[in-house]
């Protein structure tokens, strides 16, 4: 992922795309911060999973800012946030569709041997391992709960 981000930054610099350049530099800065933090803790540099989590966090921050700016009637600032969200999303894996999420939940229930609502943690853990960054677990937890309730 680091190479993809670096290549994107080089392309943005050559194209003189200021918004893209600034956004990719922000990603690199966040990754470097994580590397330094990991080094202080005696760990290796940030893994792809950690980089993915960093980018997801950046998207979530910008979505919150976008909502605030849109509500306050600041279309200019809301547009900037939306552009940054679009740039960041290019580096995230493609999210699963509703049908794919339902199928993934069923597969996770079968593979984890879940029998009822008490096994929700097992199912969520299986989904996190198999679909990192491709499922919004805040939204999916209700679907998992309903699927397990129907089973149990």
PDB file of C-alpha atoms in Angstrom:
ATOM      1  CA  UNK A   1       0.000   0.000   0.000  1.00  0.00           C
ATOM      2  CA  UNK A   2       2.857   2.363   0.771  1.00  0.00           C
ATOM      3  CA  UNK A   3       4.154   2.006  -2.787  1.00  0.00           C
ATOM      4  CA  UNK A   4       0.724   2.737  -4.247  1.00  0.00           C
ATOM      5  CA  UNK A   5       0.416   5.877  -2.128  1.00  0.00           C
ATOM      6  CA  UNK A   6       3.939   7.007  -3.054  1.00  0.00           C
ATOM      7  CA  UNK A   7       3.253   6.475  -6.759  1.00  0.00           C
ATOM      8  CA  UNK A   8      -0.009   8.400  -6.433  1.00  0.00           C
ATOM      9  CA  UNK A   9       1.851  11.257  -4.760  1.00  0.00           C
ATOM     10  CA  UNK A  10       4.454  11.376  -7.527  1.00  0.00           C
ATOM     11  CA  UNK A  11       1.712  11.465 -10.161  1.00  0.00           C
ATOM     12  CA  UNK A  12      -0.149  14.220  -8.296  1.00  0.00           C
ATOM     13  CA  UNK A  13       3.028  16.292  -7.979  1.00  0.00           C
ATOM     14  CA  UNK A  14       3.744  15.968 -11.704  1.00  0.00           C
ATOM     15  CA  UNK A  15       0.149  16.903 -12.540  1.00  0.00           C
ATOM     16  CA  UNK A  16       0.296  19.845 -10.089  1.00  0.00           C
ATOM     17  CA  UNK A  17      -2.904  18.619  -8.442  1.00  0.00           C
ATOM     18  CA  UNK A  18      -2.759  20.483  -5.136  1.00  0.00           C
ATOM     19  CA  UNK A  19      -5.718  18.817  -3.400  1.00  0.00           C
ATOM     20  CA  UNK A  20      -4.514  15.314  -4.254  1.00  0.00           C
ATOM     21  CA  UNK A  21      -0.928  16.165  -3.293  1.00  0.00           C
ATOM     22  CA  UNK A  22      -2.006  17.558   0.084  1.00  0.00           C
ATOM     23  CA  UNK A  23      -4.241  14.567   0.818  1.00  0.00           C
ATOM     24  CA  UNK A  24      -1.564  12.002  -0.073  1.00  0.00           C
ATOM     25  CA  UNK A  25       1.006  13.898   1.980  1.00  0.00           C
ATOM     26  CA  UNK A  26      -1.403  13.745   4.923  1.00  0.00           C
ATOM     27  CA  UNK A  27      -1.641   9.960   4.491  1.00  0.00           C
ATOM     28  CA  UNK A  28       2.155   9.657   4.389  1.00  0.00           C
ATOM     29  CA  UNK A  29       2.471  11.846   7.500  1.00  0.00           C
ATOM     30  CA  UNK A  30      -0.034   9.680   9.395  1.00  0.00           C
ATOM     31  CA  UNK A  31       1.821   6.514   8.351  1.00  0.00           C
ATOM     32  CA  UNK A  32       5.155   8.019   9.427  1.00  0.00           C
ATOM     33  CA  UNK A  33       3.630   8.974  12.791  1.00  0.00           C
ATOM     34  CA  UNK A  34       2.486   5.372  13.250  1.00  0.00           C
ATOM     35  CA  UNK A  35       5.958   4.081  12.285  1.00  0.00           C
ATOM     36  CA  UNK A  36       7.584   6.359  14.861  1.00  0.00           C
ATOM     37  CA  UNK A  37       5.070   5.310  17.510  1.00  0.00           C
ATOM     38  CA  UNK A  38       5.682   1.641  16.706  1.00  0.00           C
ATOM     39  CA  UNK A  39       9.458   2.138  16.851  1.00  0.00           C
ATOM     40  CA  UNK A  40       9.080   3.667  20.329  1.00  0.00           C
ATOM     41  CA  UNK A  41       7.152   0.578  21.405  1.00  0.00           C
ATOM     42  CA  UNK A  42       9.767  -1.742  19.896  1.00  0.00           C
ATOM     43  CA  UNK A  43       7.493  -2.847  17.046  1.00  0.00           C
ATOM     44  CA  UNK A  44       8.037  -3.067  13.300  1.00  0.00           C
ATOM     45  CA  UNK A  45       6.863  -0.315  10.921  1.00  0.00           C
ATOM     46  CA  UNK A  46       3.137  -0.060  10.217  1.00  0.00           C
ATOM     47  CA  UNK A  47       1.677  -3.060   8.417  1.00  0.00           C
ATOM     48  CA  UNK A  48      -0.764  -2.871   5.507  1.00  0.00           C
ATOM     49  CA  UNK A  49      -3.604  -3.521   7.967  1.00  0.00           C
ATOM     50  CA  UNK A  50      -2.483  -0.568  10.079  1.00  0.00           C
ATOM     51  CA  UNK A  51      -2.195   1.626   6.969  1.00  0.00           C
ATOM     52  CA  UNK A  52      -5.709   0.546   5.999  1.00  0.00           C
ATOM     53  CA  UNK A  53      -6.979   1.485   9.471  1.00  0.00           C
ATOM     54  CA  UNK A  54      -5.248   4.886   9.230  1.00  0.00           C
ATOM     55  CA  UNK A  55      -6.910   5.658   5.904  1.00  0.00           C
ATOM     56  CA  UNK A  56     -10.307   4.474   7.179  1.00  0.00           C
ATOM     57  CA  UNK A  57      -9.941   6.768  10.188  1.00  0.00           C
ATOM     58  CA  UNK A  58      -9.049   9.691   7.900  1.00  0.00           C
ATOM     59  CA  UNK A  59     -12.157   9.015   5.777  1.00  0.00           C
ATOM     60  CA  UNK A  60     -14.357   8.892   8.878  1.00  0.00           C
ATOM     61  CA  UNK A  61     -12.915  12.224  10.119  1.00  0.00           C
ATOM     62  CA  UNK A  62     -13.582  13.867   6.777  1.00  0.00           C
ATOM     63  CA  UNK A  63     -17.127  12.471   6.620  1.00  0.00           C
ATOM     64  CA  UNK A  64     -17.837  14.035  10.020  1.00  0.00           C
ATOM     65  CA  UNK A  65     -16.381  17.360   8.877  1.00  0.00           C
ATOM     66  CA  UNK A  66     -18.348  17.167   5.625  1.00  0.00           C
ATOM     67  CA  UNK A  67     -21.607  16.716   7.561  1.00  0.00           C
ATOM     68  CA  UNK A  68     -20.813  19.652   9.854  1.00  0.00           C
ATOM     69  CA  UNK A  69     -19.891  21.957   6.968  1.00  0.00           C
ATOM     70  CA  UNK A  70     -22.938  20.944   4.930  1.00  0.00           C
ATOM     71  CA  UNK A  71     -25.218  21.540   7.911  1.00  0.00           C
ATOM     72  CA  UNK A  72     -23.618  24.958   8.521  1.00  0.00           C
ATOM     73  CA  UNK A  73     -24.133  25.920   4.875  1.00  0.00           C
ATOM     74  CA  UNK A  74     -20.412  26.053   4.074  1.00  0.00           C
ATOM     75  CA  UNK A  75     -20.542  24.464   0.617  1.00  0.00           C
ATOM     76  CA  UNK A  76     -16.972  25.536  -0.163  1.00  0.00           C
ATOM     77  CA  UNK A  77     -15.510  23.634   2.803  1.00  0.00           C
ATOM     78  CA  UNK A  78     -17.898  20.698   2.316  1.00  0.00           C
ATOM     79  CA  UNK A  79     -16.667  20.369  -1.285  1.00  0.00           C
ATOM     80  CA  UNK A  80     -13.042  20.206  -0.107  1.00  0.00           C
ATOM     81  CA  UNK A  81     -13.880  17.435   2.387  1.00  0.00           C
ATOM     82  CA  UNK A  82     -15.819  15.488  -0.267  1.00  0.00           C
ATOM     83  CA  UNK A  83     -12.882  15.684  -2.684  1.00  0.00           C
ATOM     84  CA  UNK A  84     -10.522  14.380   0.019  1.00  0.00           C
ATOM     85  CA  UNK A  85     -12.925  11.535   0.863  1.00  0.00           C
ATOM     86  CA  UNK A  86     -12.961  10.512  -2.810  1.00  0.00           C
ATOM     87  CA  UNK A  87      -9.151  10.549  -2.970  1.00  0.00           C
ATOM     88  CA  UNK A  88      -8.804   8.513   0.232  1.00  0.00           C
ATOM     89  CA  UNK A  89     -11.395   5.972  -0.942  1.00  0.00           C
ATOM     90  CA  UNK A  90      -9.214   5.203  -3.975  1.00  0.00           C
ATOM     91  CA  UNK A  91      -6.728   3.555  -1.604  1.00  0.00           C
ATOM     92  CA  UNK A  92      -9.283   1.477   0.294  1.00  0.00           C
ATOM     93  CA  UNK A  93     -10.512  -1.930  -0.854  1.00  0.00           C
ATOM     94  CA  UNK A  94     -13.864  -1.905  -2.643  1.00  0.00           C
ATOM     95  CA  UNK A  95     -16.664  -2.333  -0.072  1.00  0.00           C
ATOM     96  CA  UNK A  96     -18.964  -5.329  -0.349  1.00  0.00           C
ATOM     97  CA  UNK A  97     -22.474  -4.915  -1.757  1.00  0.00           C
ATOM     98  CA  UNK A  98     -25.543  -5.685   0.372  1.00  0.00           C
ATOM     99  CA  UNK A  99     -25.866  -9.161  -1.171  1.00  0.00           C
ATOM    100  CA  UNK A 100     -22.152  -9.869  -0.690  1.00  0.00           C
ATOM    101  CA  UNK A 101     -22.392  -8.776   2.960  1.00  0.00           C
ATOM    102  CA  UNK A 102     -25.349 -11.120   3.546  1.00  0.00           C
ATOM    103  CA  UNK A 103     -23.456 -14.003   1.928  1.00  0.00           C
ATOM    104  CA  UNK A 104     -20.325 -13.174   3.962  1.00  0.00           C
ATOM    105  CA  UNK A 105     -22.358 -13.203   7.189  1.00  0.00           C
ATOM    106  CA  UNK A 106     -23.845 -16.612   6.335  1.00  0.00           C
ATOM    107  CA  UNK A 107     -20.403 -17.995   5.490  1.00  0.00           C
ATOM    108  CA  UNK A 108     -18.942 -16.598   8.724  1.00  0.00           C
ATOM    109  CA  UNK A 109     -21.756 -18.148  10.766  1.00  0.00           C
ATOM    110  CA  UNK A 110     -21.134 -21.547   9.176  1.00  0.00           C
ATOM    111  CA  UNK A 111     -17.328 -21.359   9.411  1.00  0.00           C
ATOM    112  CA  UNK A 112     -17.336 -20.200  13.045  1.00  0.00           C
ATOM    113  CA  UNK A 113     -19.938 -22.744  14.106  1.00  0.00           C
ATOM    114  CA  UNK A 114     -22.099 -20.013  15.648  1.00  0.00           C
ATOM    115  CA  UNK A 115     -25.373 -21.280  17.060  1.00  0.00           C
ATOM    116  CA  UNK A 116     -27.036 -18.195  18.484  1.00  0.00           C
ATOM    117  CA  UNK A 117     -26.711 -14.561  19.572  1.00  0.00           C
ATOM    118  CA  UNK A 118     -24.121 -15.467  22.216  1.00  0.00           C
ATOM    119  CA  UNK A 119     -21.686 -16.362  19.388  1.00  0.00           C
ATOM    120  CA  UNK A 120     -21.841 -12.913  17.764  1.00  0.00           C
ATOM    121  CA  UNK A 121     -18.204 -12.191  18.673  1.00  0.00           C
ATOM    122  CA  UNK A 122     -17.018 -15.276  16.785  1.00  0.00           C
ATOM    123  CA  UNK A 123     -18.896 -14.217  13.643  1.00  0.00           C
ATOM    124  CA  UNK A 124     -17.650 -10.606  13.756  1.00  0.00           C
ATOM    125  CA  UNK A 125     -14.083 -11.838  14.313  1.00  0.00           C
ATOM    126  CA  UNK A 126     -14.353 -14.136  11.284  1.00  0.00           C
ATOM    127  CA  UNK A 127     -15.661 -11.262   9.148  1.00  0.00           C
ATOM    128  CA  UNK A 128     -12.826  -8.979  10.295  1.00  0.00           C
ATOM    129  CA  UNK A 129     -10.241 -11.583   9.318  1.00  0.00           C
ATOM    130  CA  UNK A 130     -11.763 -12.387   5.915  1.00  0.00           C
ATOM    131  CA  UNK A 131     -12.945  -8.910   4.858  1.00  0.00           C
ATOM    132  CA  UNK A 132     -10.663  -6.274   6.419  1.00  0.00           C
ATOM    133  CA  UNK A 133     -11.719  -2.788   5.405  1.00  0.00           C
ATOM    134  CA  UNK A 134     -14.499  -4.010   3.136  1.00  0.00           C
ATOM    135  CA  UNK A 135     -17.347  -4.105   5.661  1.00  0.00           C
ATOM    136  CA  UNK A 136     -18.651  -1.341   7.949  1.00  0.00           C
ATOM    137  CA  UNK A 137     -18.912  -3.308  11.186  1.00  0.00           C
ATOM    138  CA  UNK A 138     -21.038  -0.623  12.839  1.00  0.00           C
ATOM    139  CA  UNK A 139     -23.774  -1.276  10.295  1.00  0.00           C
ATOM    140  CA  UNK A 140     -23.271  -5.036   9.957  1.00  0.00           C
ATOM    141  CA  UNK A 141     -23.518  -5.921  13.638  1.00  0.00           C
ATOM    142  CA  UNK A 142     -27.318  -5.592  13.525  1.00  0.00           C
ATOM    143  CA  UNK A 143     -27.507  -7.902  10.517  1.00  0.00           C
ATOM    144  CA  UNK A 144     -25.285 -10.451  12.278  1.00  0.00           C
ATOM    145  CA  UNK A 145     -27.453 -10.238  15.403  1.00  0.00           C
ATOM    146  CA  UNK A 146     -30.639 -10.798  13.331  1.00  0.00           C
ATOM    147  CA  UNK A 147     -29.093 -13.744  11.457  1.00  0.00           C
ATOM    148  CA  UNK A 148     -27.994 -15.352  14.718  1.00  0.00           C
ATOM    149  CA  UNK A 149     -31.370 -14.711  16.379  1.00  0.00           C
ATOM    150  CA  UNK A 150     -33.096 -16.483  13.481  1.00  0.00           C
ATOM    151  CA  UNK A 151     -30.679 -19.387  13.863  1.00  0.00           C
ATOM    152  CA  UNK A 152     -30.837 -19.651  17.637  1.00  0.00           C
TER     153      UNK A 152
END
